[in-house]
C-alpha cells in the first residue's frame, strides 16, 4: 500500500495523516533533540567527540537518515521542511572496530565512527557519500561538507533552476529571486523564485538540508553547504534503491506529497495581464467558446481590485466589476473556474485603510526597533504582510474565506519570493529577512491550504505560487516559471526548469504559455506561440499568459492548429489524470528526465523529457526549425505521428517536425488511454468511455494502470474510494494477449466502461480477436490500425487474444 503525506500545519491534517499511515505524531518524535545511545531497537546512533560535539544519526525509515551535528550548548530547532514522523526501525545496529554500523532492509548501510563522528553511507559494500563530521563557522556562516564517492555521478534538483539541468560544478544560491524577462543563457536563472536546498544524484541518493535561511550549495568534488542560519543545520540522506525515481518518492514522503488536483486544472486556462473588467472577461470566454476552444479556467490579474496602486485592498472594484458574484456564478455554470491574484504588499495609496488597520494591530513587517518597515514595490510605497505573525495569518484567512464564499475557485500568489524584502526587517518570530525569506511562500501558501482543509474540506485547491522552498508542494501549489520573455530564448529553458523543479518535489511546475514579457516593437510571433503551446499541451498546467495577445484567437492564421492542440490536451485527460495520481501516490513529477527510471539513458539532455513512463516528448524550441535531433534511450520506440515507423535505441537521428508536428515517441508495449470525444470543458469527461491505444512491436511484455475517482473528493485516496484499471500486454510470435482487470469503487462509478481498442499500424496481420474465449468483431484499416471494442466491469477481468497469421 502506498503511503501519502499531507500538510501537518493543523490538527485535522495531522489526524488524517495518522489514520493513513498508522502513525501517531508526537512533538517528542518530531523534535531533533530526541537522542538515544547506539541501540538496535531505536535506529538512532549517537556519537560524542572529544570536543563535546554530538552527532545523532536517526533512521526515519528504511531509506531516510537524519544527521544532526551540534556543539555543546547549541540549541536545536524543530524540523523546518520535513513532516514525516519516525517509522518503526526494521534494521540492525552492530559494532565493529570502534564504529556502529546500521544496516537497513533497503540495502542502505550507515557507518558511524564513534570517536571522530564520521558518517559513511553505502549501498551494501559500495560507498555513496561521506561526512567527516566537521562543521565550521566563520563570518556568520556555517559550513557542512559532504564527499561523494563517485566522480561520475550527475546532480539535479535544487528547486527552480533554468541555467542547466546538470548542476555539477555550480554554486547554487539559496535565496529566492525574481528575474523579469529572462531567456536562455541568462545567468540570472541559476537563482530563481523557488530555491530548494536539495539535490538528487544519479548514484541513487539525495540530500536535503533542513534549512530555510539564505545559503549556498557548492556542487564541487566536495559538496559544501554554507548557510547563514544561526542554529545548527541537520540534513537528510535519502536513499532511492531504484535510482532517481526512488529518491524523488522518498523525498516527497519526507516533505509532503501534493493532493490530487482539481480536475479542471488539467484543462485549458486563459490568463492575461490583465482582464480589466467584467465585460472583458465575459468577452474573452465567449470568444474562446465561439472559436471552438475548450476552456476550464480564467485567471484575473490585479485589476479585479481596481488599479495597480490598489494592491492589498483584497476587495472587488465595483465600477469595473458591477456584479462579480453573478459573473463568478455565470462562468461556473459554463464550466469556467475563476482564479484571482493577491500579493504580500499593502499599497499606501489605494489600500491605505487596510494599511492603517494592519499597522495599528502590529500585523505589518517591522524593523529591529519595532517600527513598521515599509517597502518600495513596483506600484509604490507599501506595507508588507508579516505572515510570521499569527494575527496576520488569521486576517488574510478571513479575507480569502470571504472571497471564496463569493465564488472564487482558485488562488494566485504573486511576488511571493518575496520580490521586495528589505534586509532591515525582523519578522514576528524573531527571524531576519535572510532567515525567513525563502520560507515566506510556504507559510503564505499554508494559510490558503489550511483554510480549505478546515472550511471547504470537500473542495480541491489550486494555488498558483511563485515563491517558497522545500515542502511547498504539500500546500496544493502549482508553481510557474514567472515572467519569462516572449521569445525563442524564453521558451528554451522551460524544459530544464520543469525537470529540476519536478525532482525537487514541485511536480506541477509550468510556464506562461506564449511568453509573458513582450518586446513592444515585436509583440507577437505566431510560430513561437504555436511551438510554445505544443510544449504547454505536455506540461503540468496549460495556461496561456502574457502582457498582450495572450489568447489563441489572436493568431487566426493558425486557428485550426491551435484549437486542435488544446483539444489534444483534453483527449489526453485519462492519461494525464493518472499522472496526477502517480504524483499524489508516489511523489513522481509529471515531467521526468529520461533517466528517471532508466539508469542507462542520457543524463544531461535539456530539450527532451518523459511525460510519465510511456511518452517521450521532444519539443521544437529553435526558431524556424522544421526538424530537430532526437535521442531515444534503449528499447523500441514508436513514432506517435507515424506509428508505422519505430526506432531501436539508444539512437540519435534527425526528425522532420514542420509547424503542425510535435515529436512524440511511445515506449514499446505502452497503453495510452484517451478520451476520444469532444469536450467544452472537463465537466464533459466521461469515465464510462475510453479509447485505449496499444503499441506492441515484436515480442514485448508491458503493463499500465489507469486511475479513476469522482474527480472531486479531497479524500478519495485516503478513504480508498477510487478504481484502478490494469492492462497487461504480452506480444509473442503467434498472438497478442491483453489482460484487463478493473478493481475498486467510488461513488458514481460507472457499472461498465466501454473500451475501444486501437493498435496503431500493427505490423502483424490479425486473423481473429476473442474476448474471454468468445470471438469478437474487429477491423483493420488501410493504415493497418486494428480496432475492436469490448466492455469491462469491476471484478470481471478480461482476457483478449489477437491471433496473428
Coordinates of C-alpha atoms in Angstrom, one line a residue, residues 272-579:
X272 CA -3.5 37.9 -19.1
X273 CA -2.1 40.9 -17.5
X274 CA -4.8 41.7 -17.3
X275 CA -8.6 41.4 -17.8
X276 CA -9.7 44.8 -16.5
X277 CA -13.5 44.5 -16.4
X278 CA -16.4 42.1 -16.0
X279 CA -17.4 42.7 -19.6
X280 CA -13.9 42.0 -20.9
X281 CA -13.8 38.7 -19.0
X282 CA -17.2 37.6 -20.4
X283 CA -15.9 38.6 -23.9
X284 CA -12.8 36.5 -23.6
X285 CA -14.6 33.4 -22.6
X286 CA -17.3 34.0 -25.2
X287 CA -14.7 34.4 -28.0
X288 CA -12.9 31.2 -27.0
X289 CA -16.1 29.2 -27.0
X290 CA -17.2 30.8 -30.3
X291 CA -14.0 29.7 -31.9
X292 CA -14.3 26.2 -30.6
X293 CA -11.7 26.2 -27.8
X294 CA -12.4 24.1 -24.7
X295 CA -11.7 26.2 -21.6
X296 CA -11.8 25.4 -17.9
X297 CA -10.4 28.5 -16.1
X298 CA -9.8 32.2 -16.3
X299 CA -7.2 34.0 -14.2
X300 CA -7.8 37.6 -13.1
X301 CA -4.7 39.7 -12.5
X302 CA -4.6 42.8 -10.3
X303 CA -7.4 44.7 -12.0
X304 CA -10.1 42.7 -10.1
X305 CA -9.4 45.0 -7.2
X306 CA -9.1 48.2 -9.3
X307 CA -5.7 49.5 -10.4
X308 CA -2.0 48.8 -9.6
X309 CA -2.0 51.2 -6.7
X310 CA -4.9 49.3 -5.0
X311 CA -2.7 46.3 -4.2
X312 CA -3.6 44.9 -0.9
X313 CA -7.3 46.0 -0.9
X314 CA -8.5 42.5 -1.4
X315 CA -11.9 43.7 -2.4
X316 CA -13.6 43.7 -5.8
X317 CA -13.7 47.1 -7.6
X318 CA -17.4 47.8 -8.0
X319 CA -17.0 50.0 -11.1
X320 CA -15.0 47.6 -13.1
X321 CA -16.9 44.5 -11.8
X322 CA -20.5 45.7 -11.4
X323 CA -21.7 42.3 -10.2
X324 CA -18.8 40.0 -9.6
X325 CA -20.9 37.4 -7.8
X326 CA -23.1 37.0 -10.8
X327 CA -20.1 36.8 -13.1
X328 CA -18.4 34.1 -11.0
X329 CA -21.6 32.1 -10.9
X330 CA -22.2 32.6 -14.7
X331 CA -18.7 31.4 -15.5
X332 CA -19.1 28.4 -13.2
X333 CA -22.2 27.4 -15.0
X334 CA -20.3 27.4 -18.2
X335 CA -17.6 25.2 -16.6
X336 CA -15.1 28.0 -16.2
X337 CA -13.4 28.4 -12.8
X338 CA -12.0 31.8 -11.7
X339 CA -8.6 32.3 -10.1
X340 CA -7.7 35.7 -8.6
X341 CA -4.4 37.3 -7.6
X342 CA -3.1 38.6 -4.3
X343 CA 0.3 39.8 -3.2
X344 CA 2.3 40.2 0.0
X345 CA 2.0 44.0 -0.1
X346 CA -0.5 46.7 1.0
X347 CA -0.2 49.9 -1.0
X348 CA -0.3 53.1 0.9
X349 CA -2.5 54.8 -1.7
X350 CA -5.3 52.6 -2.8
X351 CA -5.2 50.3 0.2
X352 CA -4.5 52.8 2.9
X353 CA -7.5 51.7 5.0
X354 CA -6.1 48.2 5.2
X355 CA -2.6 49.5 5.8
X356 CA -3.7 51.6 8.7
X357 CA -5.8 48.8 10.3
X358 CA -3.0 46.3 10.0
X359 CA -0.4 48.8 11.2
X360 CA -2.5 49.5 14.3
X361 CA -2.6 45.8 15.2
X362 CA 1.1 45.1 14.5
X363 CA 0.5 42.9 11.5
X364 CA 2.9 44.5 9.1
X365 CA 6.6 43.8 8.9
X366 CA 8.8 45.8 11.3
X367 CA 12.5 46.6 11.8
X368 CA 14.7 45.7 14.8
X369 CA 13.4 48.8 16.7
X370 CA 9.8 47.6 16.4
X371 CA 8.9 50.2 13.8
X372 CA 6.9 49.5 10.7
X373 CA 9.3 48.7 7.8
X374 CA 7.7 49.8 4.6
X375 CA 8.8 48.6 1.3
X376 CA 9.2 50.1 -2.2
X377 CA 7.4 48.0 -4.7
X378 CA 6.9 48.5 -8.4
X379 CA 3.5 50.1 -7.6
X380 CA 4.8 52.4 -4.9
X381 CA 5.3 52.6 -1.2
X382 CA 3.6 49.8 0.7
X383 CA 3.5 47.8 3.9
X384 CA 4.2 44.1 3.9
X385 CA 2.1 41.3 5.4
X386 CA 4.1 39.7 8.2
X387 CA 2.9 36.1 7.8
X388 CA 5.1 35.1 10.7
X389 CA 2.5 36.8 12.8
X390 CA -0.5 34.5 13.6
X391 CA -2.8 37.5 13.7
X392 CA -1.7 38.4 10.1
X393 CA -2.4 34.9 9.0
X394 CA -5.9 35.0 10.6
X395 CA -6.7 38.3 8.9
X396 CA -5.6 37.0 5.5
X397 CA -7.5 33.8 6.0
X398 CA -10.7 35.7 6.7
X399 CA -10.3 37.7 3.5
X400 CA -9.7 34.6 1.5
X401 CA -12.7 32.9 3.1
X402 CA -15.0 35.8 2.1
X403 CA -13.8 35.8 -1.5
X404 CA -14.1 32.1 -1.7
X405 CA -17.6 32.2 -0.4
X406 CA -18.4 34.6 -3.2
X407 CA -17.4 32.1 -5.8
X408 CA -13.6 32.4 -6.4
X409 CA -12.3 28.9 -7.2
X410 CA -8.5 29.2 -7.1
X411 CA -5.8 31.5 -5.9
X412 CA -2.7 33.2 -7.4
X413 CA 0.0 34.3 -5.0
X414 CA 2.2 36.7 -6.9
X415 CA 5.5 38.4 -5.9
X416 CA 5.9 35.7 -3.2
X417 CA 9.7 35.3 -3.2
X418 CA 9.1 37.9 -1.7
X419 CA 10.1 40.1 -4.7
X420 CA 10.9 43.1 -2.4
X421 CA 12.1 42.1 1.1
X422 CA 14.3 44.6 2.8
X423 CA 17.0 43.2 5.0
X424 CA 16.2 45.6 7.8
X425 CA 13.1 43.6 8.6
X426 CA 12.8 41.4 11.6
X427 CA 9.7 39.2 11.5
X428 CA 7.3 38.5 14.3
X429 CA 9.0 35.1 15.1
X430 CA 12.3 36.9 15.6
X431 CA 13.8 35.8 12.3
X432 CA 15.6 38.2 10.0
X433 CA 14.9 38.7 6.3
X434 CA 17.8 36.5 5.5
X435 CA 16.5 33.7 7.7
X436 CA 12.8 33.9 6.7
X437 CA 12.8 35.0 3.1
X438 CA 12.7 31.5 1.5
X439 CA 10.1 30.3 3.9
X440 CA 7.6 33.1 3.3
X441 CA 5.9 31.5 0.3
X442 CA 5.4 28.2 2.2
X443 CA 3.7 30.0 5.1
X444 CA 1.6 32.1 2.8
X445 CA 0.5 29.1 0.9
X446 CA -0.3 27.2 4.1
X447 CA -2.9 30.0 5.0
X448 CA -4.9 29.1 1.9
X449 CA -4.4 25.4 2.3
X450 CA -5.4 25.3 5.9
X451 CA -8.5 27.4 5.1
X452 CA -9.7 24.9 2.5
X453 CA -8.8 22.0 4.8
X454 CA -10.9 23.4 7.6
X455 CA -13.8 25.2 5.9
X456 CA -14.0 23.6 2.4
X457 CA -12.9 20.1 3.1
X458 CA -14.7 18.7 0.0
X459 CA -13.1 21.2 -2.4
X460 CA -9.8 20.6 -4.1
X461 CA -7.4 23.6 -4.2
X462 CA -5.3 25.2 -6.9
X463 CA -2.9 27.8 -5.7
X464 CA -0.5 29.4 -8.3
X465 CA 2.5 30.4 -6.2
X466 CA 5.9 31.6 -7.4
X467 CA 7.9 31.6 -4.1
X468 CA 8.7 29.1 -1.4
X469 CA 11.1 26.3 -0.7
X470 CA 11.3 22.6 0.3
X471 CA 7.8 21.2 1.1
X472 CA 5.9 23.8 -0.9
X473 CA 4.1 21.1 -2.8
X474 CA 2.2 19.9 0.2
X475 CA 0.1 23.0 0.1
X476 CA -1.5 22.2 -3.3
X477 CA 0.8 24.7 -5.0
X478 CA 1.0 24.9 -8.8
X479 CA 4.2 27.0 -9.4
X480 CA 5.1 28.6 -12.7
X481 CA 8.4 30.0 -14.1
X482 CA 7.2 33.6 -13.8
X483 CA 7.8 36.5 -16.2
X484 CA 9.6 34.8 -19.0
X485 CA 10.5 36.7 -22.2
X486 CA 8.2 36.2 -25.1
X487 CA 11.0 35.0 -27.3
X488 CA 12.5 31.8 -28.5
X489 CA 15.1 32.3 -25.8
X490 CA 12.3 32.4 -23.3
X491 CA 10.9 29.1 -24.5
X492 CA 14.2 27.3 -24.5
X493 CA 14.9 26.9 -20.7
X494 CA 11.4 25.8 -19.8
X495 CA 12.2 22.0 -20.0
X496 CA 15.1 22.4 -17.7
X497 CA 13.0 24.4 -15.2
X498 CA 10.3 21.8 -15.2
X499 CA 12.8 18.9 -14.7
X500 CA 14.8 20.4 -11.9
X501 CA 11.7 21.6 -10.1
X502 CA 10.0 18.2 -10.5
X503 CA 12.9 16.4 -9.0
X504 CA 12.6 18.9 -6.1
X505 CA 9.0 17.9 -5.3
X506 CA 7.4 20.5 -7.5
X507 CA 5.5 18.2 -9.8
X508 CA 3.2 20.8 -11.3
X509 CA 5.8 23.4 -12.3
X510 CA 4.7 25.0 -15.6
X511 CA 5.2 28.3 -17.5
X512 CA 3.4 31.2 -19.2
X513 CA 2.5 29.6 -22.5
X514 CA 3.3 32.1 -25.2
X515 CA 5.7 34.0 -23.1
X516 CA 4.8 36.9 -20.7
X517 CA 7.3 39.8 -21.2
X518 CA 6.8 41.1 -24.7
X519 CA 9.1 43.3 -26.9
X520 CA 6.9 46.3 -27.7
X521 CA 8.4 46.5 -31.2
X522 CA 7.7 42.9 -31.9
X523 CA 4.8 41.9 -29.6
X524 CA 3.8 38.7 -31.4
X525 CA 5.4 35.8 -33.2
X526 CA 2.7 33.3 -34.3
X527 CA 5.1 30.4 -34.9
X528 CA 6.6 30.9 -31.5
X529 CA 3.1 30.8 -30.0
X530 CA 2.4 27.5 -31.8
X531 CA 5.6 25.9 -30.6
X532 CA 5.1 27.1 -27.0
X533 CA 1.5 25.8 -27.0
X534 CA 2.8 22.4 -28.2
X535 CA 5.1 22.3 -25.1
X536 CA 2.2 23.5 -22.9
X537 CA 0.0 20.6 -24.0
X538 CA 2.5 18.3 -22.4
X539 CA 3.2 20.4 -19.3
X540 CA 1.5 20.0 -15.9
X541 CA -0.6 23.1 -16.4
X542 CA -1.8 24.5 -19.7
X543 CA -2.2 28.2 -19.1
X544 CA -1.6 31.0 -21.7
X545 CA -0.5 34.3 -20.1
X546 CA 1.1 37.4 -21.4
X547 CA 1.1 41.2 -21.2
X548 CA -0.8 41.3 -24.6
X549 CA -2.1 38.9 -27.2
X550 CA -2.2 36.0 -24.7
X551 CA -5.3 34.1 -26.1
X552 CA -5.0 31.7 -29.1
X553 CA -7.7 33.7 -31.1
X554 CA -5.1 36.4 -31.7
X555 CA -3.4 34.1 -34.2
X556 CA -6.2 33.4 -36.7
X557 CA -3.7 32.1 -39.3
X558 CA -3.2 29.1 -37.1
X559 CA -6.7 28.7 -35.6
X560 CA -7.2 25.1 -36.7
X561 CA -3.8 24.1 -35.4
X562 CA -4.1 25.8 -32.1
X563 CA -7.6 24.6 -31.5
X564 CA -6.5 21.0 -32.3
X565 CA -3.7 21.3 -29.8
X566 CA -5.9 22.4 -27.0
X567 CA -8.4 19.7 -27.9
X568 CA -5.5 17.2 -27.8
X569 CA -4.9 18.2 -24.2
X570 CA -8.5 17.1 -23.4
X571 CA -8.1 13.8 -25.3
X572 CA -5.1 13.0 -23.0
X573 CA -7.1 13.6 -19.8
X574 CA -7.3 9.9 -18.8
X575 CA -3.5 9.6 -19.1
X576 CA -2.8 13.0 -17.5
X577 CA -5.1 12.3 -14.5
X578 CA -3.3 9.1 -13.9
X579 CA 0.0 11.1 -13.9

